Coordinates of C-alpha atoms and ligand atoms in Angstrom, one line a residue:
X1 CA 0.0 0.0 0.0
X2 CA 1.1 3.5 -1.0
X3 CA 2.5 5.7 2.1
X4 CA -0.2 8.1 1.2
X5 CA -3.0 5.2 1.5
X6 CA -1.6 4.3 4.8
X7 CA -2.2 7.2 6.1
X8 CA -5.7 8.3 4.8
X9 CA -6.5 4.3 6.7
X10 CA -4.6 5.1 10.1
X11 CA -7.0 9.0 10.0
X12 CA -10.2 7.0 9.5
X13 CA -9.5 4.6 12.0
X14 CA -7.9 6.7 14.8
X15 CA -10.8 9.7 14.1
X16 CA -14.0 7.4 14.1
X17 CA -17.2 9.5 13.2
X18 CA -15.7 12.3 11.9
X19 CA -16.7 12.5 8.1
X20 CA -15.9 16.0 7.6
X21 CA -12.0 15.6 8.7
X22 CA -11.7 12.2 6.7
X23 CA -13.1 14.2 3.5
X24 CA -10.8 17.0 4.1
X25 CA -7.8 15.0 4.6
X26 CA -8.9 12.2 1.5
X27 CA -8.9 15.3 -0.9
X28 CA -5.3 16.7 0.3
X29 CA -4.1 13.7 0.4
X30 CA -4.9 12.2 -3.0
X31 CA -3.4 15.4 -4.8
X32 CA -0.6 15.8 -2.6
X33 CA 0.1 12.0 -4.2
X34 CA 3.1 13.2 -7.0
X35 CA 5.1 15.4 -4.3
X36 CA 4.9 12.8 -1.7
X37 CA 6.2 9.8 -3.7
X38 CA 9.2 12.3 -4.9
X39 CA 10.2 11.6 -1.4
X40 CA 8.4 9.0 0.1
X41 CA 11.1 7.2 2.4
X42 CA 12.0 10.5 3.5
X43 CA 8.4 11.5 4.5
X44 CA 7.5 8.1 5.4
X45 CA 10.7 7.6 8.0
X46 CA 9.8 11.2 9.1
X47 CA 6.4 10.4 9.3
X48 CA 6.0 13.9 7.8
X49 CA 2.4 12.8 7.2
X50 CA 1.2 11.4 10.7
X51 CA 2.2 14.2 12.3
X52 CA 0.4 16.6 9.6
X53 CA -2.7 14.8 10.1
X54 CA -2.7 14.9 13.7
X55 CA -3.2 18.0 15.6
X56 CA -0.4 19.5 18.4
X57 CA -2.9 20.1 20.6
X58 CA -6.8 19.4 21.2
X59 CA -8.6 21.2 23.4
X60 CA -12.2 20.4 24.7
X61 CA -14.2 22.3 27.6
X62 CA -17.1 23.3 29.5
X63 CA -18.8 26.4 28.6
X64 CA -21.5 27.1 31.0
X65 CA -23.8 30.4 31.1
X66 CA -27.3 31.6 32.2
X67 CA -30.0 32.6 29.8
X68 CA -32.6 35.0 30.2
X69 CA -35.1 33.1 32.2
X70 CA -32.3 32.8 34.8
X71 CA -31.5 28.8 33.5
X72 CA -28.3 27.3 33.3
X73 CA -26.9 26.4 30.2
X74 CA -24.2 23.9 29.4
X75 CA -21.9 24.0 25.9
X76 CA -18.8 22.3 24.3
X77 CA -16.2 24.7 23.9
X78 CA -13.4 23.5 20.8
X79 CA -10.2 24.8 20.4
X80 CA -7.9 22.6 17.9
X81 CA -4.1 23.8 17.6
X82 CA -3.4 21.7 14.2
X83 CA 0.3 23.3 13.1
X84 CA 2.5 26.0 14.4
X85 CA 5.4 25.5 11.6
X86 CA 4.9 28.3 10.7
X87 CA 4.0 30.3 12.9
X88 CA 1.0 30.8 15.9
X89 CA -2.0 29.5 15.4
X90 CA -4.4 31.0 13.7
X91 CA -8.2 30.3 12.3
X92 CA -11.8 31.1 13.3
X93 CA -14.6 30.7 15.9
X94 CA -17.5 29.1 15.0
X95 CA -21.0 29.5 16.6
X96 CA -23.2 27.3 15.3
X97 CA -25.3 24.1 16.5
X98 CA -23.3 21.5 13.8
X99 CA -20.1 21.9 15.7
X100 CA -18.4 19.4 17.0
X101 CA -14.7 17.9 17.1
X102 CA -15.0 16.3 13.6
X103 CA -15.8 19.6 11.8
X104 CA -13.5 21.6 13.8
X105 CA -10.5 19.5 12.7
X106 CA -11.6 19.3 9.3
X107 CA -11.3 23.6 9.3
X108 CA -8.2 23.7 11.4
X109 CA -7.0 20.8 8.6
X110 CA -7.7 23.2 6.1
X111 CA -6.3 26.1 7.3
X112 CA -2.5 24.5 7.8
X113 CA -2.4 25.1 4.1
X114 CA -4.7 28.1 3.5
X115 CA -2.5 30.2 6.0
X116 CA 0.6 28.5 4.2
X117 CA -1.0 30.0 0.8
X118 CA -1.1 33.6 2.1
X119 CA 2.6 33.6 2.4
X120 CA 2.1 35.0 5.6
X121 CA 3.9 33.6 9.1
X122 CA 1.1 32.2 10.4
X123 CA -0.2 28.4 11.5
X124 CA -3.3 26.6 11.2
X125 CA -6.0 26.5 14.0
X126 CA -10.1 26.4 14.6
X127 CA -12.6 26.7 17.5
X128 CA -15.8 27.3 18.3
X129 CA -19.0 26.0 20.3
X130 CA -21.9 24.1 19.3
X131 CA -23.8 27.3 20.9
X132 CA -26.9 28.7 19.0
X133 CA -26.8 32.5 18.9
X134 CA -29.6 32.6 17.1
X135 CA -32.2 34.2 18.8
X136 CA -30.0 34.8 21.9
X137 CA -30.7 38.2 23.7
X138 CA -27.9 40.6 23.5
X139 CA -26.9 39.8 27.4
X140 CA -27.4 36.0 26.6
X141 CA -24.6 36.3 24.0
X142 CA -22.1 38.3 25.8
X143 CA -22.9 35.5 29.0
X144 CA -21.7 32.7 26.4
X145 CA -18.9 34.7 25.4
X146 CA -17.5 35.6 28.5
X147 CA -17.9 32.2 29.8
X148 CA -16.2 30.8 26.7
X149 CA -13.3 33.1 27.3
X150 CA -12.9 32.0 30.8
X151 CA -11.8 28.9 29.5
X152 CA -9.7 29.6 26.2
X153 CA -7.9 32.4 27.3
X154 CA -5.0 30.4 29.5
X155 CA -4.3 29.0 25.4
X156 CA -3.9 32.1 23.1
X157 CA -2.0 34.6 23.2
X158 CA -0.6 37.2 20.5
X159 CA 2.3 34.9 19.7
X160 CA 0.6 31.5 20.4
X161 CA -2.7 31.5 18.7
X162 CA -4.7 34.4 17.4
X163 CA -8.3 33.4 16.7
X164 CA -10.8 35.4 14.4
X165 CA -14.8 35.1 13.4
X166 CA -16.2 32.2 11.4
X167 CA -20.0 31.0 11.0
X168 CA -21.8 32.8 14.3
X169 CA -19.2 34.9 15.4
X170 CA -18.8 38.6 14.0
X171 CA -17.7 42.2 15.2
X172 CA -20.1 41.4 18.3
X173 CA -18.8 38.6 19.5
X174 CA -15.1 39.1 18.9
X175 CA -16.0 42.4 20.6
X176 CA -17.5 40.1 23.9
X177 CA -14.4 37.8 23.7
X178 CA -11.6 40.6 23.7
X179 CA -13.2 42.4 26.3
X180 CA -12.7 39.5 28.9
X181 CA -9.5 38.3 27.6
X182 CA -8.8 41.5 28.5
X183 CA -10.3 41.5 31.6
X184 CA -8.5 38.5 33.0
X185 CA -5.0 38.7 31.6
X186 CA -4.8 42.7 31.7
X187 CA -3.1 42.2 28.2
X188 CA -4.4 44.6 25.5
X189 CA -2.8 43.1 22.3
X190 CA -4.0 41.5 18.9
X191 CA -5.0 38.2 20.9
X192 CA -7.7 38.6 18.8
X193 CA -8.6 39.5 15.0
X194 CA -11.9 40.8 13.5
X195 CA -12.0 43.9 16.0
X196 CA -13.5 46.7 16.3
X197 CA -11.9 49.8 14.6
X198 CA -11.7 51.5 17.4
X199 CA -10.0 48.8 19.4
X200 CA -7.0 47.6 17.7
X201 CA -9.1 46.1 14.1
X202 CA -8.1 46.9 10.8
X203 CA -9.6 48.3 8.4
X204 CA -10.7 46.0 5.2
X205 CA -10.9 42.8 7.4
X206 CA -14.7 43.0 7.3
X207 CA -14.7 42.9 3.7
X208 CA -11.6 40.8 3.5
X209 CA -12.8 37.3 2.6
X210 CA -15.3 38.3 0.1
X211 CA -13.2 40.9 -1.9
X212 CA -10.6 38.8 -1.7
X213 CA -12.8 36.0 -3.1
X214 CA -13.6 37.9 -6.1
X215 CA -10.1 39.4 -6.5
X216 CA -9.0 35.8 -6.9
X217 CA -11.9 34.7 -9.1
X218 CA -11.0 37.7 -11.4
X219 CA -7.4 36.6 -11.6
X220 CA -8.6 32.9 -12.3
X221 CA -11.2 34.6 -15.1
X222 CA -8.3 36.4 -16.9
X223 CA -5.6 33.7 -16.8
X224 CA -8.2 31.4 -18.5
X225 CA -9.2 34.4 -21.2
X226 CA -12.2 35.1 -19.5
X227 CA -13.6 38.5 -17.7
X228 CA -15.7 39.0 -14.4
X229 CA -17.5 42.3 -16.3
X230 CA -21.1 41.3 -18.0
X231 CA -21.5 38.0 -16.5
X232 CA -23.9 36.7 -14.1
X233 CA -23.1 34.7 -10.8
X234 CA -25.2 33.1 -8.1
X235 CA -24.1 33.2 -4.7
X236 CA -25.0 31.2 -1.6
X237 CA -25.2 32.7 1.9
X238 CA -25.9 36.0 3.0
X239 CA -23.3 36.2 6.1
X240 CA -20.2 38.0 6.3
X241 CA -18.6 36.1 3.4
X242 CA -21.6 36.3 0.8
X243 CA -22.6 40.0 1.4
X244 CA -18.8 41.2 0.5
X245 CA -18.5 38.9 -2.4
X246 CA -21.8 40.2 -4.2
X247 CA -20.5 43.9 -3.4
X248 CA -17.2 43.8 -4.9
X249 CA -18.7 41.3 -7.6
X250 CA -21.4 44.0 -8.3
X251 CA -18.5 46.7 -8.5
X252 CA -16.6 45.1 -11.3
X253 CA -19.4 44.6 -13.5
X254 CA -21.4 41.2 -12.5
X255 CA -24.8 40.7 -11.8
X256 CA -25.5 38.6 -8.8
X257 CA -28.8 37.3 -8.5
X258 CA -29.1 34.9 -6.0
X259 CA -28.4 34.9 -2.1
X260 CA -29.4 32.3 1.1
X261 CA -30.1 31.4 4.5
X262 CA -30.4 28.3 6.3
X263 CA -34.3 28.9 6.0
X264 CA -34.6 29.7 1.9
X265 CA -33.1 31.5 -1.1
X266 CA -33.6 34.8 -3.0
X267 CA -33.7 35.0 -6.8
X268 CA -33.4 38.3 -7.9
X269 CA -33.7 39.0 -11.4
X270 CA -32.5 42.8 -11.2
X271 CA -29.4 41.7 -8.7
X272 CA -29.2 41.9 -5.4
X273 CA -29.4 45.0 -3.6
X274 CA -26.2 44.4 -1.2
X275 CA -27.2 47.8 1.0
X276 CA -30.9 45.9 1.7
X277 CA -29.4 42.9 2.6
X278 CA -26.7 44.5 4.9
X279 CA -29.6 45.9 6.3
X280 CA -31.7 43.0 7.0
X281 CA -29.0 40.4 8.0
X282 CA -26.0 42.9 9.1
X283 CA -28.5 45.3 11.2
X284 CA -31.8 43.4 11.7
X285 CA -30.3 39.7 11.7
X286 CA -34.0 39.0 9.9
X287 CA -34.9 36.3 7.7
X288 CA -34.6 37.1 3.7
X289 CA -38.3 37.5 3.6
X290 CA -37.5 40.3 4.8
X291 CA -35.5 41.0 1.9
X292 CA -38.3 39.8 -0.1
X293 CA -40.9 42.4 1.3
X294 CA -38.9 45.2 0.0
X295 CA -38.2 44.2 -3.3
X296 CA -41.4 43.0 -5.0
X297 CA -39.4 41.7 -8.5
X298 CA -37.3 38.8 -6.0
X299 CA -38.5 35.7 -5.3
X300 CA -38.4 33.6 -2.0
X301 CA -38.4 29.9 -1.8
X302 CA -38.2 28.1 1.1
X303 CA -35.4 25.7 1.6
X304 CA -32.6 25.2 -0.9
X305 CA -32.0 26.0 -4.4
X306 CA -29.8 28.4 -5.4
X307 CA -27.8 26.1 -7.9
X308 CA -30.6 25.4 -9.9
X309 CA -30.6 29.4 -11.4
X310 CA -28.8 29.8 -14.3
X311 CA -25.9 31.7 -13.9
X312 CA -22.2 31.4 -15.7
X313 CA -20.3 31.7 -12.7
X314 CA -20.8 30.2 -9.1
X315 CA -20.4 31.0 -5.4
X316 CA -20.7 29.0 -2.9
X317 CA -19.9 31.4 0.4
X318 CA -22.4 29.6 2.9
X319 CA -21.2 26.3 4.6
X320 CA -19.7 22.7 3.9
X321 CA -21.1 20.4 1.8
X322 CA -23.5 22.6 0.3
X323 CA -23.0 22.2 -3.1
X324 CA -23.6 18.5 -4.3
X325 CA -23.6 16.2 -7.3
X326 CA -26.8 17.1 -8.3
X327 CA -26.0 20.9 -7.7
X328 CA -22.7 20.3 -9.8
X329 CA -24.7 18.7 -12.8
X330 CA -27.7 21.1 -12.7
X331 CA -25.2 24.3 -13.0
X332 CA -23.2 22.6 -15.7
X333 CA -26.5 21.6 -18.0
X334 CA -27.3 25.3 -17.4
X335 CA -24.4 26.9 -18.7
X336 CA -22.0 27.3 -15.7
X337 CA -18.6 27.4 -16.2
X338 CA -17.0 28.2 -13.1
X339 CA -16.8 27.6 -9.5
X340 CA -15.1 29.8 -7.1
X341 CA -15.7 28.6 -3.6
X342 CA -16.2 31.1 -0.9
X343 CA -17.1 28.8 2.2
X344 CA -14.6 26.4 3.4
X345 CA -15.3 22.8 1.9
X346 CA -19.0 23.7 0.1
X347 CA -18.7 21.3 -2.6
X348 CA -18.7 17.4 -2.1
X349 CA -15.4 15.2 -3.3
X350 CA -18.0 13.7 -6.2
X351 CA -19.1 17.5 -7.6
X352 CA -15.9 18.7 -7.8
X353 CA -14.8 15.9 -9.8
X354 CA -17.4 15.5 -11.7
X355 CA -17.1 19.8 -12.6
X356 CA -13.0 19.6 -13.2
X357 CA -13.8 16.4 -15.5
X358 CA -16.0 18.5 -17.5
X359 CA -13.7 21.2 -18.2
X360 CA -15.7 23.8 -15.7
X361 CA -13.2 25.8 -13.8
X362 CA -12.9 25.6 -10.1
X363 CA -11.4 27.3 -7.2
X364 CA -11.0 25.7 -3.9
X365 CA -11.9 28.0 -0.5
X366 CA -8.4 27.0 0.8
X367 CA -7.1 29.5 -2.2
X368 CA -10.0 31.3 -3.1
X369 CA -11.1 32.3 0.3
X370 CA -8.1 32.5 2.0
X371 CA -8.2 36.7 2.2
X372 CA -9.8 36.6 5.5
X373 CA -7.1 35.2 7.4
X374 CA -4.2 37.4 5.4
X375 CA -6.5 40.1 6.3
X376 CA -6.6 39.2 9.8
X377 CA -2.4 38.7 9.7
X378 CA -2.1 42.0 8.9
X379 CA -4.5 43.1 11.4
X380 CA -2.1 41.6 13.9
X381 CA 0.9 43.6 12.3
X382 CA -0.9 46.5 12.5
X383 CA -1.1 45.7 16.1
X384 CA 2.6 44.7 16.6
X385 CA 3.5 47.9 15.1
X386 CA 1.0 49.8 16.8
X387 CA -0.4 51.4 13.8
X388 CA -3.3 51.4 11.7
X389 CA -3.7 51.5 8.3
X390 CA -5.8 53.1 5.5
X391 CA -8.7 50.8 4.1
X392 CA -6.9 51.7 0.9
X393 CA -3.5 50.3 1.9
X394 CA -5.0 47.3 3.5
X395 CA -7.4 46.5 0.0
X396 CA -4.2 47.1 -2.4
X397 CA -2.3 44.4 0.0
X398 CA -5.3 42.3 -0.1
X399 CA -5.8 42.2 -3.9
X400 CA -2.1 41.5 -4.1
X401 CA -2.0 38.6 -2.0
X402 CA -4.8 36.9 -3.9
X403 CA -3.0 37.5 -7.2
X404 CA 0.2 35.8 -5.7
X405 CA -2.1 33.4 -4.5
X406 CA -3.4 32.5 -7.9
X407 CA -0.2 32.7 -9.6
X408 CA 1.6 30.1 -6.9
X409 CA -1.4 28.0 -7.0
X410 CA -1.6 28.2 -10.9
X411 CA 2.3 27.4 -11.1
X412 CA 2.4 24.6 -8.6
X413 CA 0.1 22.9 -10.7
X414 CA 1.9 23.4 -14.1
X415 CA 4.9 22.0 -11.8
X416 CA 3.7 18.9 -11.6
X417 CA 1.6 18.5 -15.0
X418 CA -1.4 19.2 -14.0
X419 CA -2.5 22.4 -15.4
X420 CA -5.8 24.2 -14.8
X421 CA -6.1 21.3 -11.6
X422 CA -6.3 24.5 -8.3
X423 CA -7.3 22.1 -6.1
X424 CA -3.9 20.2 -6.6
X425 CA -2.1 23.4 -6.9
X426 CA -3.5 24.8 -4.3
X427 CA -2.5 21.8 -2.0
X428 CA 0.8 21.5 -2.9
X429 CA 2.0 24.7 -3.1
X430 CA 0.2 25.2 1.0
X431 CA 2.0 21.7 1.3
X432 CA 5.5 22.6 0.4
X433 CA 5.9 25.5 3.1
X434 CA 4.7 23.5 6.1
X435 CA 7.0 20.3 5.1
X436 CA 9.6 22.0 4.9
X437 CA 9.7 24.1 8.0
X438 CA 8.0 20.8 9.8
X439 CA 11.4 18.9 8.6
X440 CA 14.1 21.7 9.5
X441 CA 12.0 21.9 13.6
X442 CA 13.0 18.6 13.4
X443 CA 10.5 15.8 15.4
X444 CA 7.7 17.7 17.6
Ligands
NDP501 P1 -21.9 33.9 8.7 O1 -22.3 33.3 9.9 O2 -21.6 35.4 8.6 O3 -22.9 33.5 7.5 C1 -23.1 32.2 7.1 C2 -24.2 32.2 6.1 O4 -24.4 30.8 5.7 C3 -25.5 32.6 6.7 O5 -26.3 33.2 5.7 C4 -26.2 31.3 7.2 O6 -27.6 31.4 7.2 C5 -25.7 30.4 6.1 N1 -25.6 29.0 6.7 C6 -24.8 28.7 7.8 N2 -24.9 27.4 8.0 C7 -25.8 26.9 7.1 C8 -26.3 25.6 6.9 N3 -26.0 24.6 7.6 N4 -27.2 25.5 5.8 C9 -27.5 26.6 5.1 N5 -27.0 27.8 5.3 C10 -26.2 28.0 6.3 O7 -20.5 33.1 8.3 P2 -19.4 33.6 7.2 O8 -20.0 34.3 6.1 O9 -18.3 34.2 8.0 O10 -18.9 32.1 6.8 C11 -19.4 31.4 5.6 C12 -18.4 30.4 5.2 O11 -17.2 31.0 4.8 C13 -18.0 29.3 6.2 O12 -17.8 28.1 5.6 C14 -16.7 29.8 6.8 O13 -16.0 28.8 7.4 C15 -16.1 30.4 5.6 N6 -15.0 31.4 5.8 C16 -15.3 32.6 6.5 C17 -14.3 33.5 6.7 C18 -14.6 34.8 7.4 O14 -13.6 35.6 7.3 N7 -15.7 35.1 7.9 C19 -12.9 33.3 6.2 C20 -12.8 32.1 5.4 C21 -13.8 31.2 5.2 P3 -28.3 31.9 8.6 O15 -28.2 33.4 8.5 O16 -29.7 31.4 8.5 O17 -27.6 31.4 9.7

């Protein structure tokens, strides 16, 4: 059996119930195949590949707080410390009722390489809580936070591991969580990223993983003779990532007509109005029948869909797995020919073959969404340096990194004959970096 088959066998066995992490690993794995056997004895005697699959540091805890109606409540509290090769830790928080250890490893997986892409010193790490903010009370929210903090704060640190936002956790929370951090460790440095501007966040970082989305897709677009101006996209979502990615979209000449919730989907034929929907989600944190009411030429459908519109260009910016065969067949019969993934992990192992096998282009979030977190590096530079800088500055270094993101994925590929292939690109080139500096730290 191949070293890399070994491997993927020793993660399912030793990780039972965790489908997410086994998919994660099963894709890096199998594309990773041509660099690893360039060195296989090496990497296998090292076991280079063991140690990438299995996280420093795991750890799990109690997160208990009282709602409203003076009850006790009782969460799981995540914080997985995959790789510091590179540098601290670094990755998201996510709220959400899903969570649990399988999908946290599969992000903080994911983000060894996506922070290896950026080209920034930083190492891969996720968190978060299977806590349900929805329709939480302001007070209820800042009780979980605080209570969550208690707990993780004796692990970060500014030169340890720097967590951001993710699914449920925006300015708000991150706001909660620094302000306790604070509290207990009297330490006011970038412990945190995704802050408020006027303590310590950067400008840009808001609209970092959505620009940055579409500054990669337009890179992708042109490399393959194409343009981003004229054409029409449908995007999933209508959180943090999704909002920003139909406003720059918008700005360089798309229409995007579709956007989602976990509840149902818009299709609007005129394109959405990004300032409504920042309104109803960003301000109101309403449903998109909301959205609806206010713009009597969209529809609303309940439940999901948004793959089924025709479009030449997709986004998927919501959540994992979202994005199926089915959903990979129905865009292609309809004309797609591109898919730039926003979310981490939206489309299944089967629909992105099946869409690379038919010639449609396709972006994987590692690369394509991967703006957030150089965003948030430079937010902690900003805060090393004690500085801030202008939304201007912080966009052109944005739009820069994505290019060179493109360009090393693009190349990495070609390296090893597979051109056009990003998810293989995107791999290896993330890959190369963390062996690398995993090999000259020698065995930890
Ligand atoms: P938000 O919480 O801001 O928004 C998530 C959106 O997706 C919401 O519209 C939400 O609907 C919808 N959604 C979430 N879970 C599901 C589900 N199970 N089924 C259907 N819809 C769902 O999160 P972000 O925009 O920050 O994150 C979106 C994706 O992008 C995630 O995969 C995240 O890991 C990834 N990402 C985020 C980065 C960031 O900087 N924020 C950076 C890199 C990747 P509802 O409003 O009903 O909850």
């Amino acid at each position: 059996m191949s070293y890399v088959d070994e491997v993927y066998d020793r993660v399912v066995a030793q990780n039972p119930s965790q489908p997410e992490f086994h998919q994660a690993v099963k894709e890096v794995l199998a594309t990773l195949r041509p660099v690893i056997e360039e060195n296989e004895e090496e990497y296998r005697r090292e076991a280079l590949l063991e140690r990438l699959t299995t996280p420093e540091r795991v750890i799990l805890f109690r997160v208990p707080w009282v709602d409203d109606k003076g009850q006790v409540q009782v969460n799981n509290g995540f914080r997985v410390q995959f790789n510091s090769a590179i540098g601290p830790y670094k990755g998201g928080l996510r709220f959400h009722p899903s969570v649990n250890l399988g999908i946290i490893k599969f992000l903080g997986f994911e983000q060894i390489f996506k922070n290896s892409l950026t080209g920034l010193p930083i190492g891969g790490g996720k968190g978060g809580s299977d806590f349900d903010p929805k329709g939480k009370s302001d007070r209820e929210i800042m009780a979980f936070c605080q209570s969550f903090m208690t707990e993780l704060y004796r692990h970060i640190g500014a030169d340890t591991d720097v967590p951001a936002g993710d699914i449920g956790v925006g300015g708000r929370e991150i706001g909660y969580l620094y302000g306790q951090y604070k509290r207990i460790t009297k330490l006011y440095e970038g412990v945190l990223t995704g802050k408020g501007l006027t303590y310590g966040g950067s400008l840009a970082r808001t609209e970092a993983t959505g620009y940055g989305l579409i500054y990669f897709l337009e890179a992708m677009l042109k490399a393959n003779g194409k343009d981003i101006a004229g054409t029409t996209i449908a995007v999933s979502g209508a959180g943090n990532v999704a909002i920003y990615a139909i406003q720059k979209a918008q700005q360089l000449g798309a229409k995007v007509v579709t956007c989602s919730d976990s509840t149902g989907w818009i299709y609007d034929p005129d394109g959405i109005d990004v300032a409504l929907l920042q309104e109803v989600k960003e301000v109101h944190r309403a449903r998109l029948t909301e959205y609806k009411e206010k713009r009597p030429n969209a529809e609303y459908h309940e439940g999901k869909g948004v793959w089924s519109v025709k479009c030449d260009i997709a986004c998927p910016c919501a959540t994992q797995n979202e994005l199926n065969l089915e959903d990979a067949k129905m865009l292609h019969s309809n004309g797609c020919y591109c898919v730039a993934e926003g979310a981490n992990m939206p489309t299944t192992l089967d629909a992105t073959e099946y869409i690379q096998s038919q010639g449609m282009l396709f972006s994987p979030g590692k690369a394509s969404n991967a703006g957030g977190v150089a965003t948030s590096a430079l937010e902690m530079s900003q805060n090393s340096e004690r500085l801030s800088w202008t939304f201007e500055e912080v966009d052109s270094m944005l739009k820069r990194i994505m290019n060179d993101i493109f360009k090393n994925v693009d190349e990495a590929a070609k390296r090893y004959g597979m051109e056009g292939n990003y998810v293989a690109g995107a791999n290896i080139a993330g890959f190369q970096k963390v062996a690398d500096a995993m090999k000259a730290q020698g065995i930890v």
